[in-house]
Amino acid sequence: MYFTRKGEINTDETIRLALEKAAELKIKHFVVASHRGKTAEKLLNKGVQVVCVTHHVGFSGPGIDEMTPEVRKKLLDAGCKVLTTTHLFAGLDRAIRNKFGGVYPTEIMAQTLRMFGQGVKVCVEIAGMALDAGLIPHGEDIIAIGGSGTGADTAIVVRPAHSNHFFDTQVKQIICKPMEI
C-alpha cells in the first residue's frame, strides 16, 4: 500500500495492514516507534507482543521524557515492553557532528535508508534497537511500524540484526509507506 500523503492520518490504516500481514505470515512480534505511546496503545490487546520504542530522554530538550509516567505504566501493565534509549543512528556520531561538523558513517547509513522514506529508516532502526535490548527474538521476522513524524505511516516485515552485525538486517517486505519522502 502506498499512501498519497505522509503522516498521522495513516496511523489506523498502517496498523490494520500490519496486523493483517502479521496474521498472514504468523508473526507475533511488533516493534513500534511511539514517543508518546499513542501508536503503541493502538496495538494493545490485538494478540501480538509489542515493543514500544520511544525517543531517548533529552530528544526534545535536556532532561525531557516525552512519554508521561501514566502512559508508560498503562503500556507496561498491558504487557507492552517499553524501550527508551539512544537511537541506533543518533549516538555519538551525531554528538561529534553537532560539536565539530562533518558527516559520519551512521549518518550516511541513515540518510541512505531515508531514500525509501523516513518511516523505513525508523523501522529498520527501532527493530535493531529492540533486538539489541533483548526484547524480541533473534533470527525471526518481526513487523516494525514507524512514521515520518507524528503517528505511523510505514510498516515493514524485517529480520533485524544486532547493531554489531547491522548489515545482516533483511527488509523482507514493505507493507505500507507514503509515496512522498
PDB file of C-alpha atoms in Angstrom:
ATOM      1  CA  MET A   1       0.000   0.000   0.000  1.00  0.00           C
ATOM      2  CA  TYR A   2       1.329   3.417  -0.889  1.00  0.00           C
ATOM      3  CA  PHE A   3      -0.231   6.399   0.858  1.00  0.00           C
ATOM      4  CA  THR A   4      -0.590   9.612  -1.132  1.00  0.00           C
ATOM      5  CA  ARG A   5       0.389  11.697   1.910  1.00  0.00           C
ATOM      6  CA  LYS A   6       2.652  11.027   4.850  1.00  0.00           C
ATOM      7  CA  GLY A   7       1.826  11.435   8.498  1.00  0.00           C
ATOM      8  CA  GLU A   8      -0.570  10.696  11.301  1.00  0.00           C
ATOM      9  CA  ILE A   9      -3.631  10.433   9.019  1.00  0.00           C
ATOM     10  CA  ASN A  10      -2.354   6.971   8.025  1.00  0.00           C
ATOM     11  CA  THR A  11      -1.913   5.553  11.535  1.00  0.00           C
ATOM     12  CA  ASP A  12      -5.075   3.464  11.757  1.00  0.00           C
ATOM     13  CA  GLU A  13      -4.656   2.050   8.240  1.00  0.00           C
ATOM     14  CA  THR A  14      -0.970   1.297   8.877  1.00  0.00           C
ATOM     15  CA  ILE A  15      -1.894  -0.662  11.998  1.00  0.00           C
ATOM     16  CA  ARG A  16      -4.694  -2.500  10.206  1.00  0.00           C
ATOM     17  CA  LEU A  17      -2.398  -3.502   7.328  1.00  0.00           C
ATOM     18  CA  ALA A  18       0.387  -4.548   9.699  1.00  0.00           C
ATOM     19  CA  LEU A  19      -1.960  -6.746  11.756  1.00  0.00           C
ATOM     20  CA  GLU A  20      -3.338  -8.292   8.568  1.00  0.00           C
ATOM     21  CA  LYS A  21       0.201  -9.101   7.345  1.00  0.00           C
ATOM     22  CA  ALA A  22       1.139 -10.480  10.771  1.00  0.00           C
ATOM     23  CA  ALA A  23      -1.817 -12.869  10.658  1.00  0.00           C
ATOM     24  CA  GLU A  24      -0.919 -13.953   7.119  1.00  0.00           C
ATOM     25  CA  LEU A  25       2.735 -14.621   7.999  1.00  0.00           C
ATOM     26  CA  LYS A  26       2.082 -15.790  11.586  1.00  0.00           C
ATOM     27  CA  ILE A  27       4.280 -13.030  13.025  1.00  0.00           C
ATOM     28  CA  LYS A  28       3.730 -12.341  16.717  1.00  0.00           C
ATOM     29  CA  HIS A  29       6.340  -9.654  17.460  1.00  0.00           C
ATOM     30  CA  PHE A  30       5.800  -5.981  16.703  1.00  0.00           C
ATOM     31  CA  VAL A  31       8.205  -3.114  17.302  1.00  0.00           C
ATOM     32  CA  VAL A  32       6.603   0.315  17.078  1.00  0.00           C
ATOM     33  CA  ALA A  33       8.061   3.810  17.241  1.00  0.00           C
ATOM     34  CA  SER A  34       5.871   5.787  19.611  1.00  0.00           C
ATOM     35  CA  HIS A  35       7.432   8.645  21.521  1.00  0.00           C
ATOM     36  CA  ARG A  36       4.275   9.475  23.497  1.00  0.00           C
ATOM     37  CA  GLY A  37       2.736   5.987  23.389  1.00  0.00           C
ATOM     38  CA  LYS A  38      -0.369   6.757  21.306  1.00  0.00           C
ATOM     39  CA  THR A  39       0.530   4.497  18.384  1.00  0.00           C
ATOM     40  CA  ALA A  40       1.658   1.694  20.701  1.00  0.00           C
ATOM     41  CA  GLU A  41      -1.665   1.872  22.571  1.00  0.00           C
ATOM     42  CA  LYS A  42      -3.480   1.043  19.320  1.00  0.00           C
ATOM     43  CA  LEU A  43      -1.694  -2.342  19.240  1.00  0.00           C
ATOM     44  CA  LEU A  44      -2.642  -3.392  22.776  1.00  0.00           C
ATOM     45  CA  ASN A  45      -4.900  -6.421  23.102  1.00  0.00           C
ATOM     46  CA  LYS A  46      -4.506  -7.371  19.426  1.00  0.00           C
ATOM     47  CA  GLY A  47      -2.905 -10.756  20.058  1.00  0.00           C
ATOM     48  CA  VAL A  48       0.653  -9.631  19.324  1.00  0.00           C
ATOM     49  CA  GLN A  49       3.645  -8.907  21.529  1.00  0.00           C
ATOM     50  CA  VAL A  50       4.519  -5.222  21.358  1.00  0.00           C
ATOM     51  CA  VAL A  51       7.744  -3.350  21.985  1.00  0.00           C
ATOM     52  CA  CYS A  52       7.311   0.425  22.055  1.00  0.00           C
ATOM     53  CA  VAL A  53      10.490   2.339  21.204  1.00  0.00           C
ATOM     54  CA  THR A  54      10.372   5.928  22.426  1.00  0.00           C
ATOM     55  CA  HIS A  55      12.590   8.902  21.789  1.00  0.00           C
ATOM     56  CA  HIS A  56      15.507   8.942  24.189  1.00  0.00           C
ATOM     57  CA  VAL A  57      15.206  11.209  27.217  1.00  0.00           C
ATOM     58  CA  GLY A  58      16.561  14.592  26.127  1.00  0.00           C
ATOM     59  CA  PHE A  59      15.471  14.225  22.473  1.00  0.00           C
ATOM     60  CA  SER A  60      13.123  17.209  22.638  1.00  0.00           C
ATOM     61  CA  GLY A  61      15.152  19.093  25.260  1.00  0.00           C
ATOM     62  CA  PRO A  62      17.547  18.447  28.136  1.00  0.00           C
ATOM     63  CA  GLY A  63      16.064  16.018  30.667  1.00  0.00           C
ATOM     64  CA  ILE A  64      12.681  15.799  28.926  1.00  0.00           C
ATOM     65  CA  ASP A  65      10.960  12.395  28.624  1.00  0.00           C
ATOM     66  CA  GLU A  66       8.159  12.773  26.067  1.00  0.00           C
ATOM     67  CA  MET A  67       6.223   9.781  27.439  1.00  0.00           C
ATOM     68  CA  THR A  68       4.314  10.501  30.619  1.00  0.00           C
ATOM     69  CA  PRO A  69       4.672   8.110  33.555  1.00  0.00           C
ATOM     70  CA  GLU A  70       0.943   7.365  33.295  1.00  0.00           C
ATOM     71  CA  VAL A  71       1.153   6.247  29.651  1.00  0.00           C
ATOM     72  CA  ARG A  72       4.324   4.228  30.339  1.00  0.00           C
ATOM     73  CA  LYS A  73       2.536   2.432  33.208  1.00  0.00           C
ATOM     74  CA  LYS A  74      -0.538   1.758  31.058  1.00  0.00           C
ATOM     75  CA  LEU A  75       1.617   0.201  28.333  1.00  0.00           C
ATOM     76  CA  LEU A  76       3.646  -1.883  30.787  1.00  0.00           C
ATOM     77  CA  ASP A  77       0.536  -3.042  32.648  1.00  0.00           C
ATOM     78  CA  ALA A  78      -0.916  -4.230  29.314  1.00  0.00           C
ATOM     79  CA  GLY A  79       2.190  -6.336  28.631  1.00  0.00           C
ATOM     80  CA  CYS A  80       3.900  -3.946  26.238  1.00  0.00           C
ATOM     81  CA  LYS A  81       7.671  -3.607  26.627  1.00  0.00           C
ATOM     82  CA  VAL A  82       8.919  -0.013  26.505  1.00  0.00           C
ATOM     83  CA  LEU A  83      12.421   0.830  25.294  1.00  0.00           C
ATOM     84  CA  THR A  84      13.777   4.321  25.933  1.00  0.00           C
ATOM     85  CA  THR A  85      17.399   4.561  24.829  1.00  0.00           C
ATOM     86  CA  THR A  86      19.811   6.233  22.444  1.00  0.00           C
ATOM     87  CA  HIS A  87      18.756   5.841  18.834  1.00  0.00           C
ATOM     88  CA  LEU A  88      20.824   3.469  16.747  1.00  0.00           C
ATOM     89  CA  PHE A  89      21.632   6.105  14.112  1.00  0.00           C
ATOM     90  CA  ALA A  90      21.993   9.058  16.514  1.00  0.00           C
ATOM     91  CA  GLY A  91      24.506   8.229  19.223  1.00  0.00           C
ATOM     92  CA  LEU A  92      27.995   9.609  19.394  1.00  0.00           C
ATOM     93  CA  ASP A  93      28.406  10.340  15.677  1.00  0.00           C
ATOM     94  CA  ARG A  94      25.686  12.977  15.977  1.00  0.00           C
ATOM     95  CA  ALA A  95      27.354  14.471  19.050  1.00  0.00           C
ATOM     96  CA  ILE A  96      30.626  14.766  17.116  1.00  0.00           C
ATOM     97  CA  ARG A  97      28.817  16.349  14.132  1.00  0.00           C
ATOM     98  CA  ASN A  98      26.972  18.783  16.403  1.00  0.00           C
ATOM     99  CA  LYS A  99      30.213  19.816  18.103  1.00  0.00           C
ATOM    100  CA  PHE A 100      32.706  19.773  15.224  1.00  0.00           C
ATOM    101  CA  GLY A 101      30.748  19.493  11.963  1.00  0.00           C
ATOM    102  CA  GLY A 102      31.138  16.908   9.248  1.00  0.00           C
ATOM    103  CA  VAL A 103      29.316  13.734   8.317  1.00  0.00           C
ATOM    104  CA  TYR A 104      29.956  10.316   9.797  1.00  0.00           C
ATOM    105  CA  PRO A 105      29.191   6.741   8.667  1.00  0.00           C
ATOM    106  CA  THR A 106      25.997   6.164  10.661  1.00  0.00           C
ATOM    107  CA  GLU A 107      24.531   9.407   9.368  1.00  0.00           C
ATOM    108  CA  ILE A 108      25.290   8.320   5.804  1.00  0.00           C
ATOM    109  CA  MET A 109      23.565   4.985   6.522  1.00  0.00           C
ATOM    110  CA  ALA A 110      20.507   6.758   7.957  1.00  0.00           C
ATOM    111  CA  GLN A 111      20.337   9.148   5.018  1.00  0.00           C
ATOM    112  CA  THR A 112      20.561   6.232   2.587  1.00  0.00           C
ATOM    113  CA  LEU A 113      17.619   4.492   4.272  1.00  0.00           C
ATOM    114  CA  ARG A 114      15.666   7.779   4.107  1.00  0.00           C
ATOM    115  CA  MET A 115      15.746   7.423   0.314  1.00  0.00           C
ATOM    116  CA  PHE A 116      12.971   4.876   0.925  1.00  0.00           C
ATOM    117  CA  GLY A 117      11.256   7.268   3.353  1.00  0.00           C
ATOM    118  CA  GLN A 118      11.739   8.434   6.924  1.00  0.00           C
ATOM    119  CA  GLY A 119       9.438   5.689   8.162  1.00  0.00           C
ATOM    120  CA  VAL A 120      11.522   2.918   6.577  1.00  0.00           C
ATOM    121  CA  LYS A 121      14.636   4.326   8.263  1.00  0.00           C
ATOM    122  CA  VAL A 122      12.794   4.432  11.595  1.00  0.00           C
ATOM    123  CA  CYS A 123      11.521   0.854  11.196  1.00  0.00           C
ATOM    124  CA  VAL A 124      14.979  -0.564  10.493  1.00  0.00           C
ATOM    125  CA  GLU A 125      16.454   1.457  13.355  1.00  0.00           C
ATOM    126  CA  ILE A 126      13.928   0.506  16.039  1.00  0.00           C
ATOM    127  CA  ALA A 127      13.989  -3.167  15.051  1.00  0.00           C
ATOM    128  CA  GLY A 128      17.747  -3.266  15.654  1.00  0.00           C
ATOM    129  CA  MET A 129      17.394  -1.354  18.906  1.00  0.00           C
ATOM    130  CA  ALA A 130      14.765  -3.783  20.225  1.00  0.00           C
ATOM    131  CA  LEU A 131      16.920  -6.760  19.228  1.00  0.00           C
ATOM    132  CA  ASP A 132      19.999  -5.269  20.917  1.00  0.00           C
ATOM    133  CA  ALA A 133      17.932  -4.769  24.080  1.00  0.00           C
ATOM    134  CA  GLY A 134      16.847  -8.429  24.032  1.00  0.00           C
ATOM    135  CA  LEU A 135      13.171  -7.503  23.701  1.00  0.00           C
ATOM    136  CA  ILE A 136      12.497  -9.546  20.548  1.00  0.00           C
ATOM    137  CA  PRO A 137      13.854 -12.928  19.488  1.00  0.00           C
ATOM    138  CA  HIS A 138      16.972 -13.161  17.338  1.00  0.00           C
ATOM    139  CA  GLY A 139      16.656 -14.700  13.887  1.00  0.00           C
ATOM    140  CA  GLU A 140      12.918 -14.150  13.455  1.00  0.00           C
ATOM    141  CA  ASP A 141      10.925 -11.900  11.181  1.00  0.00           C
ATOM    142  CA  ILE A 142       9.055  -9.160  13.017  1.00  0.00           C
ATOM    143  CA  ILE A 143       6.865  -6.261  11.974  1.00  0.00           C
ATOM    144  CA  ALA A 144       8.183  -2.772  12.589  1.00  0.00           C
ATOM    145  CA  ILE A 145       5.958   0.304  12.466  1.00  0.00           C
ATOM    146  CA  GLY A 146       7.277   3.840  12.184  1.00  0.00           C
ATOM    147  CA  GLY A 147       6.450   7.160  10.697  1.00  0.00           C
ATOM    148  CA  SER A 148       7.511  10.413   9.166  1.00  0.00           C
ATOM    149  CA  GLY A 149       6.833  12.467  12.278  1.00  0.00           C
ATOM    150  CA  THR A 150       3.759  12.074  14.461  1.00  0.00           C
ATOM    151  CA  GLY A 151       1.746   8.895  14.057  1.00  0.00           C
ATOM    152  CA  ALA A 152       2.553   5.936  11.840  1.00  0.00           C
ATOM    153  CA  ASP A 153       2.640   5.710   8.059  1.00  0.00           C
ATOM    154  CA  THR A 154       5.117   2.901   7.444  1.00  0.00           C
ATOM    155  CA  ALA A 155       5.199  -0.804   8.284  1.00  0.00           C
ATOM    156  CA  ILE A 156       7.721  -3.421   7.197  1.00  0.00           C
ATOM    157  CA  VAL A 157       8.487  -7.091   7.710  1.00  0.00           C
ATOM    158  CA  VAL A 158      12.112  -7.230   8.800  1.00  0.00           C
ATOM    159  CA  ARG A 159      14.586  -9.697  10.243  1.00  0.00           C
ATOM    160  CA  PRO A 160      16.781  -7.356  12.280  1.00  0.00           C
ATOM    161  CA  ALA A 161      20.415  -7.949  13.100  1.00  0.00           C
ATOM    162  CA  HIS A 162      22.268  -6.781  16.179  1.00  0.00           C
ATOM    163  CA  SER A 163      23.985  -3.432  15.714  1.00  0.00           C
ATOM    164  CA  ASN A 164      27.425  -5.067  15.596  1.00  0.00           C
ATOM    165  CA  HIS A 165      26.174  -7.040  12.554  1.00  0.00           C
ATOM    166  CA  PHE A 166      23.835  -4.346  11.200  1.00  0.00           C
ATOM    167  CA  PHE A 167      24.402  -5.187   7.525  1.00  0.00           C
ATOM    168  CA  ASP A 168      22.882  -8.631   8.081  1.00  0.00           C
ATOM    169  CA  THR A 169      19.483  -6.928   8.547  1.00  0.00           C
ATOM    170  CA  GLN A 170      16.949  -8.153   5.995  1.00  0.00           C
ATOM    171  CA  VAL A 171      13.987  -5.996   4.978  1.00  0.00           C
ATOM    172  CA  LYS A 172      11.633  -8.705   3.729  1.00  0.00           C
ATOM    173  CA  GLN A 173       8.548  -6.673   2.765  1.00  0.00           C
ATOM    174  CA  ILE A 174       7.320  -3.115   2.788  1.00  0.00           C
ATOM    175  CA  ILE A 175       3.724  -3.395   3.932  1.00  0.00           C
ATOM    176  CA  CYS A 176       2.928   0.278   3.519  1.00  0.00           C
ATOM    177  CA  LYS A 177       4.651   3.647   3.208  1.00  0.00           C
ATOM    178  CA  PRO A 178       3.913   7.113   1.874  1.00  0.00           C
ATOM    179  CA  MET A 179       4.863   7.927  -1.712  1.00  0.00           C
ATOM    180  CA  GLU A 180       6.315  11.275  -0.675  1.00  0.00           C
ATOM    181  CA  ILE A 181       9.562  11.135   1.218  1.00  0.00           C
TER     182      ILE A 181
END
